[in-house]
mmCIF file of C-alpha atoms in Angstrom:
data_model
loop_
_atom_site.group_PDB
_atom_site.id
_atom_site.type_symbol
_atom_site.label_atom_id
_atom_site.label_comp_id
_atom_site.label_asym_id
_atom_site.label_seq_id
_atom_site.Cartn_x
_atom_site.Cartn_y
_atom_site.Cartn_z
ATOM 1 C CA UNK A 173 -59.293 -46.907 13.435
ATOM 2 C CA UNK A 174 -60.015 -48.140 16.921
ATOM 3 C CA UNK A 175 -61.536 -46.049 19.657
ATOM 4 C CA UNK A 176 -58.215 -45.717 21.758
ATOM 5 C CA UNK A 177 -55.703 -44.874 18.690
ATOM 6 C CA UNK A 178 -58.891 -42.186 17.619
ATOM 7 C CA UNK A 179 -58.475 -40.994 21.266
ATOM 8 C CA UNK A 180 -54.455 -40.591 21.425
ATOM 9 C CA UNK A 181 -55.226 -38.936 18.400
ATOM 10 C CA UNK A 182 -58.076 -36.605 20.118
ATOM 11 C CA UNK A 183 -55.550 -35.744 22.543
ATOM 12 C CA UNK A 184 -52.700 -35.146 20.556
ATOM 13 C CA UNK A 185 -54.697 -32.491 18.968
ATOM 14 C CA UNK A 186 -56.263 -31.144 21.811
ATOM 15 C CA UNK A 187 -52.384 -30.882 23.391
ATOM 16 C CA UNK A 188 -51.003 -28.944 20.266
ATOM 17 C CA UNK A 189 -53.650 -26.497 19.895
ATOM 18 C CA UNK A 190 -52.985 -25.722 23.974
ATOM 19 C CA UNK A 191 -49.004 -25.667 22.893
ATOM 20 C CA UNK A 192 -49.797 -22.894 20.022
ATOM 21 C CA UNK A 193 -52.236 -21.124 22.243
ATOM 22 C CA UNK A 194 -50.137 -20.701 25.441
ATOM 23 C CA UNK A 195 -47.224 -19.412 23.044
ATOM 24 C CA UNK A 196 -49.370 -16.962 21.865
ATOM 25 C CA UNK A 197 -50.423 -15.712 25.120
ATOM 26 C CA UNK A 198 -46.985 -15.969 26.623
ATOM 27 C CA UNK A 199 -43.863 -15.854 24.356
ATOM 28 C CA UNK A 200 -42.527 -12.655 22.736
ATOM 29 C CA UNK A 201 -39.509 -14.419 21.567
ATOM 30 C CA UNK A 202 -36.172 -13.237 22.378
ATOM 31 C CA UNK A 203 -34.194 -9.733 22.320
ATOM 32 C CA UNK A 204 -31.309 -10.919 20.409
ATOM 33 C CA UNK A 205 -29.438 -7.985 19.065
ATOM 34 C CA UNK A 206 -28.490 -7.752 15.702
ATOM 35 C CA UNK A 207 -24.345 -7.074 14.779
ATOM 36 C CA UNK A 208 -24.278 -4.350 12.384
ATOM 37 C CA UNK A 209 -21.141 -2.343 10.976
ATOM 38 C CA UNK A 210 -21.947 1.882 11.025
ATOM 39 C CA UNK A 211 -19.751 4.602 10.789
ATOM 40 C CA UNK A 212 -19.916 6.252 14.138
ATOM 41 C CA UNK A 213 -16.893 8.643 13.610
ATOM 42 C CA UNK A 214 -19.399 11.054 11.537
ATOM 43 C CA UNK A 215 -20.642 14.092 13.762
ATOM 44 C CA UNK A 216 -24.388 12.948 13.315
ATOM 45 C CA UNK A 217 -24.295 9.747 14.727
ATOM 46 C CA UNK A 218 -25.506 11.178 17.629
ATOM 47 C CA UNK A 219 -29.350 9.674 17.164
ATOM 48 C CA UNK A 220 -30.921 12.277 19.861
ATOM 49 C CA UNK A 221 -30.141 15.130 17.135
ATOM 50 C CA UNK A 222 -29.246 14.459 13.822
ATOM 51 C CA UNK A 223 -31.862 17.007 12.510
ATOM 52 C CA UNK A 224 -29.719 19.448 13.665
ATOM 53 C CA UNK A 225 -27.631 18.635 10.700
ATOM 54 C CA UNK A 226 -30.381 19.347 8.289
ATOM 55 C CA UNK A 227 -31.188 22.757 6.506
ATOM 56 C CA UNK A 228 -34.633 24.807 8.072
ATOM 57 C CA UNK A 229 -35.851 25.270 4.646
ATOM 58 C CA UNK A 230 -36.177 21.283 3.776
ATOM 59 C CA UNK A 231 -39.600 20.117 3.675
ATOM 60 C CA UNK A 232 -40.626 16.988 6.289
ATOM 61 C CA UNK A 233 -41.387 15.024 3.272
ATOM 62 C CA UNK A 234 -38.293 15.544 1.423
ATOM 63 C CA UNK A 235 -36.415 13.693 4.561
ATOM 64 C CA UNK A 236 -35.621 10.184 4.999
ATOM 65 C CA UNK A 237 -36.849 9.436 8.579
ATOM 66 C CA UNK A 238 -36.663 6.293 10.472
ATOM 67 C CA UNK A 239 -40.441 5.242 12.241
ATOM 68 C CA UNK A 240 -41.810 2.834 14.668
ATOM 69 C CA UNK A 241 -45.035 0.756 13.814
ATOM 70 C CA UNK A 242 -47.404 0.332 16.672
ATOM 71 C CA UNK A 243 -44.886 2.648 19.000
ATOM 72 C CA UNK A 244 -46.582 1.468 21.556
ATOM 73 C CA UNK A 245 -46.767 -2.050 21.655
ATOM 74 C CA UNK A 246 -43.892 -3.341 23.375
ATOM 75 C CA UNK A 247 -45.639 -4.432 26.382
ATOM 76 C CA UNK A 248 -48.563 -5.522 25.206
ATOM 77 C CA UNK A 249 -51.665 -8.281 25.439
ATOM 78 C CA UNK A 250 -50.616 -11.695 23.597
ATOM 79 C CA UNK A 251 -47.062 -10.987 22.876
ATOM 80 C CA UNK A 252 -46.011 -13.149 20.259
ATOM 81 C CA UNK A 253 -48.450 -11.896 17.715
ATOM 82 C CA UNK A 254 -48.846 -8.376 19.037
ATOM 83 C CA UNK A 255 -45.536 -6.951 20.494
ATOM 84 C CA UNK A 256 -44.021 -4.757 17.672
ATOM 85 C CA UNK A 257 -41.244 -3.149 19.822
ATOM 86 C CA UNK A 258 -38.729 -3.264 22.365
ATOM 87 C CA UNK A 259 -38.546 -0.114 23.716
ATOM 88 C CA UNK A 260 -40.380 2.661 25.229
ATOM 89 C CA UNK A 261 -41.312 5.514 23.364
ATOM 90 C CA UNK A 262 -38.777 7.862 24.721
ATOM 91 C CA UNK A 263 -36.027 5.837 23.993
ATOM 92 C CA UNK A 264 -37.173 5.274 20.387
ATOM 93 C CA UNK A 265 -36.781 9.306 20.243
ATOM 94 C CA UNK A 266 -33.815 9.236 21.589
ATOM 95 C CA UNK A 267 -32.340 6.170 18.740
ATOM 96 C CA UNK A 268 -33.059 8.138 16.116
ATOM 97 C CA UNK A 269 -36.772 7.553 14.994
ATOM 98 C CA UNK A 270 -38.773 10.167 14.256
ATOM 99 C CA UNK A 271 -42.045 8.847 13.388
ATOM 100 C CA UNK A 272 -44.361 7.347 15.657
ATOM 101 C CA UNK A 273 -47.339 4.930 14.698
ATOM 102 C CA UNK A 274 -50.070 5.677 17.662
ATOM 103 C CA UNK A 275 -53.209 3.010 17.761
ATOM 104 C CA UNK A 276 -55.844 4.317 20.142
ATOM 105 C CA UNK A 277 -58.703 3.678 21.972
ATOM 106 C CA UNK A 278 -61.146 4.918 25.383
ATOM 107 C CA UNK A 279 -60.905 3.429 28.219
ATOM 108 C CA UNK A 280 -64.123 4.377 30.492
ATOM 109 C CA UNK A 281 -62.716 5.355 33.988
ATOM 110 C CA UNK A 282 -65.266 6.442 36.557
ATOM 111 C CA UNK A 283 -63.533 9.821 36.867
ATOM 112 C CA UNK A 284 -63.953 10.543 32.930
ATOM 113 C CA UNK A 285 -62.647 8.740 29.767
ATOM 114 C CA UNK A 286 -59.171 8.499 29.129
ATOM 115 C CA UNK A 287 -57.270 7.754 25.865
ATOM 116 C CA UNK A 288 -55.207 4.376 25.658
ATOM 117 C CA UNK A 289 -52.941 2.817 23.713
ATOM 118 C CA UNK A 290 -53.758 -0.076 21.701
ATOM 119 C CA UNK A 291 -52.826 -2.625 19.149
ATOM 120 C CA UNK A 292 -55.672 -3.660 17.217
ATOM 121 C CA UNK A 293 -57.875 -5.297 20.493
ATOM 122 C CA UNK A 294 -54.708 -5.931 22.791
ATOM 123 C CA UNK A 295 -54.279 -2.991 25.358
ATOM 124 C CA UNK A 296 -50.570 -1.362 25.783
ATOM 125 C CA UNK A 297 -48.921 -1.641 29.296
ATOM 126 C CA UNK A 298 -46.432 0.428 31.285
ATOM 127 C CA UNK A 299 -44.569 -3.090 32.395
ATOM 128 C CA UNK A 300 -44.532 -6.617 31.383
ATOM 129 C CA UNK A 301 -46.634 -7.216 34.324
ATOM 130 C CA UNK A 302 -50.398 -8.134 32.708
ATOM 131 C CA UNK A 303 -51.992 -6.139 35.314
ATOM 132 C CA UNK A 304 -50.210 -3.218 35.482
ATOM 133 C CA UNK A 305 -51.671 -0.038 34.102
ATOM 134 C CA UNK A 306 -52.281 0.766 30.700
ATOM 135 C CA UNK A 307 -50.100 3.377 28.407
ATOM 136 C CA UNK A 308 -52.203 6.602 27.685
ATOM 137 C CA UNK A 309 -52.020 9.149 25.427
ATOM 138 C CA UNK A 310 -51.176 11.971 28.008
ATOM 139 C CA UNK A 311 -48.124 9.319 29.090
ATOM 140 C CA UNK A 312 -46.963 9.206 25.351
ATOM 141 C CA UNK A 313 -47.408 12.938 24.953
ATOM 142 C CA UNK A 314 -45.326 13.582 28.336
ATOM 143 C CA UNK A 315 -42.462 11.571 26.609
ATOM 144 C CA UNK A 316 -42.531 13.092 23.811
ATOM 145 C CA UNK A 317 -42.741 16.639 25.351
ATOM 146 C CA UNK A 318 -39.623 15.897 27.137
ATOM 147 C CA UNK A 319 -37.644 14.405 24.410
ATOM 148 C CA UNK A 320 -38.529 17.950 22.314
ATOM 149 C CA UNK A 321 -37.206 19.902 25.207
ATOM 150 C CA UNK A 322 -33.979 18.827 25.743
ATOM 151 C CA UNK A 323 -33.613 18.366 21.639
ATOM 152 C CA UNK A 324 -35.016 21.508 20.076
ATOM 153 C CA UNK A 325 -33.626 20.959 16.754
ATOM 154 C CA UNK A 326 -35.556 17.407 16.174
ATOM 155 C CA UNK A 327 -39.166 16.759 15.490
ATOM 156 C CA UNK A 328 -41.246 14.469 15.874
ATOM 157 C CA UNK A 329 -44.677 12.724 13.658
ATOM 158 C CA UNK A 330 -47.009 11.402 15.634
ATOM 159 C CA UNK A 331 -49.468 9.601 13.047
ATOM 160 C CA UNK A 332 -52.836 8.362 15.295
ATOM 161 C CA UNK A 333 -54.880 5.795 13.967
ATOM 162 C CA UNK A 334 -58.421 5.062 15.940
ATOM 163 C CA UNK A 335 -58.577 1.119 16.591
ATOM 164 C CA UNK A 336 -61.974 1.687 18.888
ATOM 165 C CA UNK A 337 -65.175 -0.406 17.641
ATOM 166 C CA UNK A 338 -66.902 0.720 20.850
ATOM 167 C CA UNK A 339 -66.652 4.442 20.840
ATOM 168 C CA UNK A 340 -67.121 6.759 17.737
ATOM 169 C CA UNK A 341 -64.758 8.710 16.110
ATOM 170 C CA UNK A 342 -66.354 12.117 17.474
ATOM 171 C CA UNK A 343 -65.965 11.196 20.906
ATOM 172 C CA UNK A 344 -62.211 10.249 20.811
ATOM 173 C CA UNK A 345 -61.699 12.778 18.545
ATOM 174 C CA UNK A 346 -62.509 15.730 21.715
ATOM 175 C CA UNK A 347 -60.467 13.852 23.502
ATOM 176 C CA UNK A 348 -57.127 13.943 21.444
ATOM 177 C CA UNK A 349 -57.756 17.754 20.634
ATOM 178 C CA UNK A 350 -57.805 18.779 24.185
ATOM 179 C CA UNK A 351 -54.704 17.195 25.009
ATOM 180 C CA UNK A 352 -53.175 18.949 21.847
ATOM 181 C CA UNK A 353 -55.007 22.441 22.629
ATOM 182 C CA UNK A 354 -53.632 22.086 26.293
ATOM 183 C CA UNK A 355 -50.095 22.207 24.899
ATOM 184 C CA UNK A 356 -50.719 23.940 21.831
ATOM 185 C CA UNK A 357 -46.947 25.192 21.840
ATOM 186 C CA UNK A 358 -45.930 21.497 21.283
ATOM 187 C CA UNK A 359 -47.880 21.022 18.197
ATOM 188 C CA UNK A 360 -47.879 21.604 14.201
ATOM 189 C CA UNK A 361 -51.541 20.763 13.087
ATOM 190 C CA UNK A 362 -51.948 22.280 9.829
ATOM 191 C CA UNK A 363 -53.059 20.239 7.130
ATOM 192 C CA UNK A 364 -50.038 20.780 5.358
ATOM 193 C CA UNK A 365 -46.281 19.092 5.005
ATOM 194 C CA UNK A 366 -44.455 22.111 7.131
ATOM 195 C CA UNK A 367 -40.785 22.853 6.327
ATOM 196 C CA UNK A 368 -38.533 21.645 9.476
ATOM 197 C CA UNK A 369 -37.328 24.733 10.300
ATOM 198 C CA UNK A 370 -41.542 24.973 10.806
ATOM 199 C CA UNK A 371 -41.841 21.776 12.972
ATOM 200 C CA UNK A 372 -38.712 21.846 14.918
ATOM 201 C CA UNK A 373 -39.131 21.486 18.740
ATOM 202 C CA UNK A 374 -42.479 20.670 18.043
ATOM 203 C CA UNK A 375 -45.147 17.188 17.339
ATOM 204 C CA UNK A 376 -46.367 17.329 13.343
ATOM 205 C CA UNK A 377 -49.834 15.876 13.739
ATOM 206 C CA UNK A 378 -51.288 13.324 11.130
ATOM 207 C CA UNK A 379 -54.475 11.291 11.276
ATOM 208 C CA UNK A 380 -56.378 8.496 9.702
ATOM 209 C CA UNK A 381 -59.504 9.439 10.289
ATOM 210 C CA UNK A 382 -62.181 11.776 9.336
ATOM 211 C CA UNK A 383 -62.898 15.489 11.479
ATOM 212 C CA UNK A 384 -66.322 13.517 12.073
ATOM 213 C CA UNK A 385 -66.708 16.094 15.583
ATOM 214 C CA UNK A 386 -65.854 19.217 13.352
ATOM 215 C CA UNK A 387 -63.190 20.496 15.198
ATOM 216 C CA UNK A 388 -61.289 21.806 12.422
ATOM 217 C CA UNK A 389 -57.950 20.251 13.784
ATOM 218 C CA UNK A 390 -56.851 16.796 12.439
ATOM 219 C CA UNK A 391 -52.824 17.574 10.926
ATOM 220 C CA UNK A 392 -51.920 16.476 7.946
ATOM 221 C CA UNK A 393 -54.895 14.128 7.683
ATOM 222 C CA UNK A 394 -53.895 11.078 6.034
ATOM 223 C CA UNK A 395 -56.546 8.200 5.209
ATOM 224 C CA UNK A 396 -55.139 5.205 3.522
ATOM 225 C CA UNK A 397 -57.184 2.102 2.796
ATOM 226 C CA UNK A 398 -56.073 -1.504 4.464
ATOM 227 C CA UNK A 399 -53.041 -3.219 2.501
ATOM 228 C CA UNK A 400 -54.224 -6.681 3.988
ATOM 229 C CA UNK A 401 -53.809 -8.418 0.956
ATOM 230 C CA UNK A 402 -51.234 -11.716 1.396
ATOM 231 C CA UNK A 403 -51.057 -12.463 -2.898
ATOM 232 C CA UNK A 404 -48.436 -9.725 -3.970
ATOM 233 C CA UNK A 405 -49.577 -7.413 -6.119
ATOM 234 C CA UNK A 406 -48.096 -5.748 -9.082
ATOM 235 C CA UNK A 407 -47.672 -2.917 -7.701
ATOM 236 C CA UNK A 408 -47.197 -2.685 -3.604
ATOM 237 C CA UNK A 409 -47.513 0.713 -3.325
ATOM 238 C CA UNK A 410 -50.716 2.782 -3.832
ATOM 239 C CA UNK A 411 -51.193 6.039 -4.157
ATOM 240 C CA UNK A 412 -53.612 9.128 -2.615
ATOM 241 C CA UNK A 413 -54.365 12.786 -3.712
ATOM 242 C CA UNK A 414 -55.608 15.255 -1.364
ATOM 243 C CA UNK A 415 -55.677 18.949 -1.714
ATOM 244 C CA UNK A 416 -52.434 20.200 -0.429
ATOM 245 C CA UNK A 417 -50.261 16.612 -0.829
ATOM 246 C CA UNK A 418 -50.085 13.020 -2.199
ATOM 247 C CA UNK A 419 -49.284 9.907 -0.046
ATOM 248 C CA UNK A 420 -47.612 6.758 -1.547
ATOM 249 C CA UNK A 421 -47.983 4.277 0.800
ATOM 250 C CA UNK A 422 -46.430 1.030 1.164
ATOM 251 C CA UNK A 423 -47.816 -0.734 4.299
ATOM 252 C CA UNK A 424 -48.779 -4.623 2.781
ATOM 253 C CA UNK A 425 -49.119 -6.230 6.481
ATOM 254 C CA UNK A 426 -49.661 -10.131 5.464
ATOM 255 C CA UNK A 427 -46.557 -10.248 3.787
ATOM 256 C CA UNK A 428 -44.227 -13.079 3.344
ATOM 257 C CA UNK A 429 -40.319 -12.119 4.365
ATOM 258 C CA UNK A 430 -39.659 -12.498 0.908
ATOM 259 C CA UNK A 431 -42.402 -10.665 -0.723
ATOM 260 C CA UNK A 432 -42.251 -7.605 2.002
ATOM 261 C CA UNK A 433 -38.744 -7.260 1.052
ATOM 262 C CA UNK A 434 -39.683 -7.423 -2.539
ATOM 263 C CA UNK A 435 -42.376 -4.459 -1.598
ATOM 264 C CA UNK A 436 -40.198 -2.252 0.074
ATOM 265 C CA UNK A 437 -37.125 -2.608 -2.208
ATOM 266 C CA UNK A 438 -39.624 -1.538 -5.027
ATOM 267 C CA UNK A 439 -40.396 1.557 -2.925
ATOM 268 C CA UNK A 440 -36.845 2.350 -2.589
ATOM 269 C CA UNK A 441 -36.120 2.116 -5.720
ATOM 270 C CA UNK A 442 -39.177 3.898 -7.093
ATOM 271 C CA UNK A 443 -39.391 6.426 -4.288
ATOM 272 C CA UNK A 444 -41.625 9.765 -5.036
ATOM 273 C CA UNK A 445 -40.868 11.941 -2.378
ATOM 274 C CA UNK A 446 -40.718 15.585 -2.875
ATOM 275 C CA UNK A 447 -42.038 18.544 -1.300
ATOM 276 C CA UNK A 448 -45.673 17.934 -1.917
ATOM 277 C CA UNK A 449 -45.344 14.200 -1.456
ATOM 278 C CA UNK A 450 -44.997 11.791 1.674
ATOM 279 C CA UNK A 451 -43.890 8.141 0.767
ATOM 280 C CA UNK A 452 -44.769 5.633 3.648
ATOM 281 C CA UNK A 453 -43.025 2.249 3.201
ATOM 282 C CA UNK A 454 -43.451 0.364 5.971
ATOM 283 C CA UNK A 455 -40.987 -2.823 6.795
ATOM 284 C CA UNK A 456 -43.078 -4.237 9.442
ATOM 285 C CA UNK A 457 -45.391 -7.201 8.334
ATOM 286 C CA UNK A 458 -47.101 -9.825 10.975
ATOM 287 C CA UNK A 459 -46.417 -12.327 7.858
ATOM 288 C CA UNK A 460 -48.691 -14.645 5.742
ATOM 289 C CA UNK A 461 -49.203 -17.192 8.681
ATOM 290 C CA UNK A 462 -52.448 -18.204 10.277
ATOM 291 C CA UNK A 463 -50.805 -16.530 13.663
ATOM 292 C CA UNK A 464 -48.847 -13.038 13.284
ATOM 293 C CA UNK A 465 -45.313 -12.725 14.747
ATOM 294 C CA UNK A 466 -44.127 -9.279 13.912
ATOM 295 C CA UNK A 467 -40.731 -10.119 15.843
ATOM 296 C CA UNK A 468 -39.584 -13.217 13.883
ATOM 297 C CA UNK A 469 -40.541 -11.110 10.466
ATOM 298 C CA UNK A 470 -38.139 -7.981 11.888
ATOM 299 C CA UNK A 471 -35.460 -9.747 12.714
ATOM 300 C CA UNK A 472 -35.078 -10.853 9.006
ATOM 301 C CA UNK A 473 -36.495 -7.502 7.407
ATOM 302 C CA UNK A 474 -34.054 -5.432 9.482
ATOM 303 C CA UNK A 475 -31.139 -7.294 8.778
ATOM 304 C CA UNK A 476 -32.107 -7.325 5.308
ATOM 305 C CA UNK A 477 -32.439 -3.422 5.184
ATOM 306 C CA UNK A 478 -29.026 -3.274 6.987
ATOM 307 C CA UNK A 479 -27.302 -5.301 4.491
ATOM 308 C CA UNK A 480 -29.185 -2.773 1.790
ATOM 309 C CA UNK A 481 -27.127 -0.510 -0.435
ATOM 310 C CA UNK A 482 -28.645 3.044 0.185
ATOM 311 C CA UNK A 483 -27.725 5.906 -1.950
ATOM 312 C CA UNK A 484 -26.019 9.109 -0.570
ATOM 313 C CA UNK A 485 -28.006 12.427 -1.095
ATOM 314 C CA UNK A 486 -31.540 10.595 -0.978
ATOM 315 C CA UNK A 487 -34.872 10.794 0.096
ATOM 316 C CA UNK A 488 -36.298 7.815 0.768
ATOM 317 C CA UNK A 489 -39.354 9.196 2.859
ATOM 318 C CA UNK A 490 -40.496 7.485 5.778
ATOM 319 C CA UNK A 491 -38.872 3.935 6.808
ATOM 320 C CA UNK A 492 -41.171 1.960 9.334
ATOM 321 C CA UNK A 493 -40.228 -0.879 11.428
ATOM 322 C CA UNK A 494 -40.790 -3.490 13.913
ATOM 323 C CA UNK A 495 -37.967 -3.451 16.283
ATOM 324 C CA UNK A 496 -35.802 -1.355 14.838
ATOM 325 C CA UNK A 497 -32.440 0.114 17.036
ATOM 326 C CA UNK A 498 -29.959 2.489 17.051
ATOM 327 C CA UNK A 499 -28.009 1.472 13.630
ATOM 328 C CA UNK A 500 -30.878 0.701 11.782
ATOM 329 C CA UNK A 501 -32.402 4.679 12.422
ATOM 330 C CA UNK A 502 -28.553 5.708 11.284
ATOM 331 C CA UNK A 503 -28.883 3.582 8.290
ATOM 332 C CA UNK A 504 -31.709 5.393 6.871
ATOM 333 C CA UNK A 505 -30.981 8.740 8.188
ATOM 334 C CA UNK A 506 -27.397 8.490 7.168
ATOM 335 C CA UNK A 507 -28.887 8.856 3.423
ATOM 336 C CA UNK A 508 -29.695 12.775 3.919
ATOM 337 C CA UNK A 509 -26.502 13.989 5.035
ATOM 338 C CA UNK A 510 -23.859 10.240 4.614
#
């Protein structure tokens, strides 16, 4: 091969890895909305309160509710593999979805350390704009705070995961609970599944991480091990015993399309939820590709799920997804009352 075809070569190489690098930095793909066909003649249709509907004396587990992964990231650092939503937290609330997926992290400001949002390494922003300021846990909180007053009936899980490799658990940890102790009248935090007559108007705490500063106040504490395999496995879902409740969880993130959907039809089908038991099964993958794109993976997932058959009278525990709107909440939450 001659020195100028090697070159061409050189630079057709160099010019493709640019391509796939500015995409990643850049492109979040676009907010195409899916058509869907839901019965919005039935009384809870109304997303911002279709607990309402619900008995007080049915445990949180025992309820089929719709959840966000990564709540947070919809503006985010390197869109195209990080974004995993398209709205603000608020306005998830208000389309039905009841669980929210926190990732967190300090940021050191020279008046005192603050929590942020995160996904993974990429910081969560207020705007698109990749300087403006970061989403913090106090912001979240406010949101959710507001959403709980004008809709006492609902309630909302806030699961928080620490994605920090610079701070330790301890010190975060004093962080979250003073936010929580400030507005202790917002908050469940036993370490136990409460009924919802229990947790209505109010956040049901749940961690992933140990009470390494001893404070006594962690939620339903919830530890899970990383589901980052991409070969299927027999079984997708795996399954943890604490004292005081089990966890199935479903959450295999390196999925194909074809194998998540595989996954989570298997937990659908083989749901455990009860009163003692939560059963995660989480829709959102960033697929089995050298670069993650959690929006190109929803848009097929979701439609999937829509087209789904879901029985009547069913628990199907908690639904998680990556983009998820309005019908697809009513989908899934149509199954406890529908």
């Amino acid at each position: 091969m001659g020195k100028g075809r090697i070159f061409r070569v050189v630079c057709g190489i160099m010019i493709a890895i640019i391509a796939v690098i500015l995409v990643v930095l850049f492109v979040s793909d676009d907010d195409t909305a899916q058509t869907v066909n839901v019965d919005l003649d039935v009384p809870y249709s109304d997303t911002t309160s279709w607990m309402s509907f619900l008995d007080d004396d049915i445990y949180l587990s025992e309820i089929t509710i719709p959840g966000t992964h990564n709540s947070a990231a919809r503006y985010v650092t390197l869109g195209y593999a990080m974004k995993c939503q398209d709205t603000s937290i608020y306005e998830q609330l208000e389309n039905g979805y009841r669980y929210l997926d926190l990732r967190v992290a300090i940021d050191e400001e020279d008046d005192g350390n603050k929590i942020k949002l995160v996904h993974n390494f990429a910081n969560c922003h207020k705007t698109a704009n990749l300087f403006s300021e970061y989403i913090y846990f106090d912001d979240v909180c406010a949101d959710i705070y507001t959403f709980l007053q004008q809709h006492s009936t609902e309630t909302v899980m806030v699961n928080i995961k620490i994605e920090d490799d610079e701070h330790s658990v301890s010190d975060i940890q004093k962080l979250l609970v003073n936010e929580l102790k400030s507005n202790k009248d917002y908050w469940y935090t036993e370490d136990e599944i409460p009924t919802l007559g229990e947790a209505r108007g109010r956040a049901v705490l749940a961690t992933r991480f140990k009470d390494e500063a001893a404070t006594g106040v962690t939620g339903i504490n919830m530890i899970w091990t990383e589901q980052d395999n991409k070969i299927p496995a027999d079984i997708p879902y795996e399954l943890y015993v604490y004292d005081n409740y089990r966890l199935w969880v479903q959450d295999r993130y390196k999925y194909s399309v074809e194998d998540k959907y595989e996954a989570v039809v298997d937990g659908l089908e083989n749901c455990e939820a009860d009163e003692n038991t939560f059963f995660f099964n989480f829709i959102s993958t960033s697929g089995d590709g050298r670069i993650g794109h959690p929006r190109g993976y929803a848009k097929a997932l979701n439609e999937l799920m829509m087209g789904y058959n879901l029985k009547n009278d069913t628990s199907y525990g908690i639904i998680i997804v990556d983009f998820g709107d309005k019908n697809l909440a009513r989908h899934f939450y149509y199954t406890n009352l529908y």
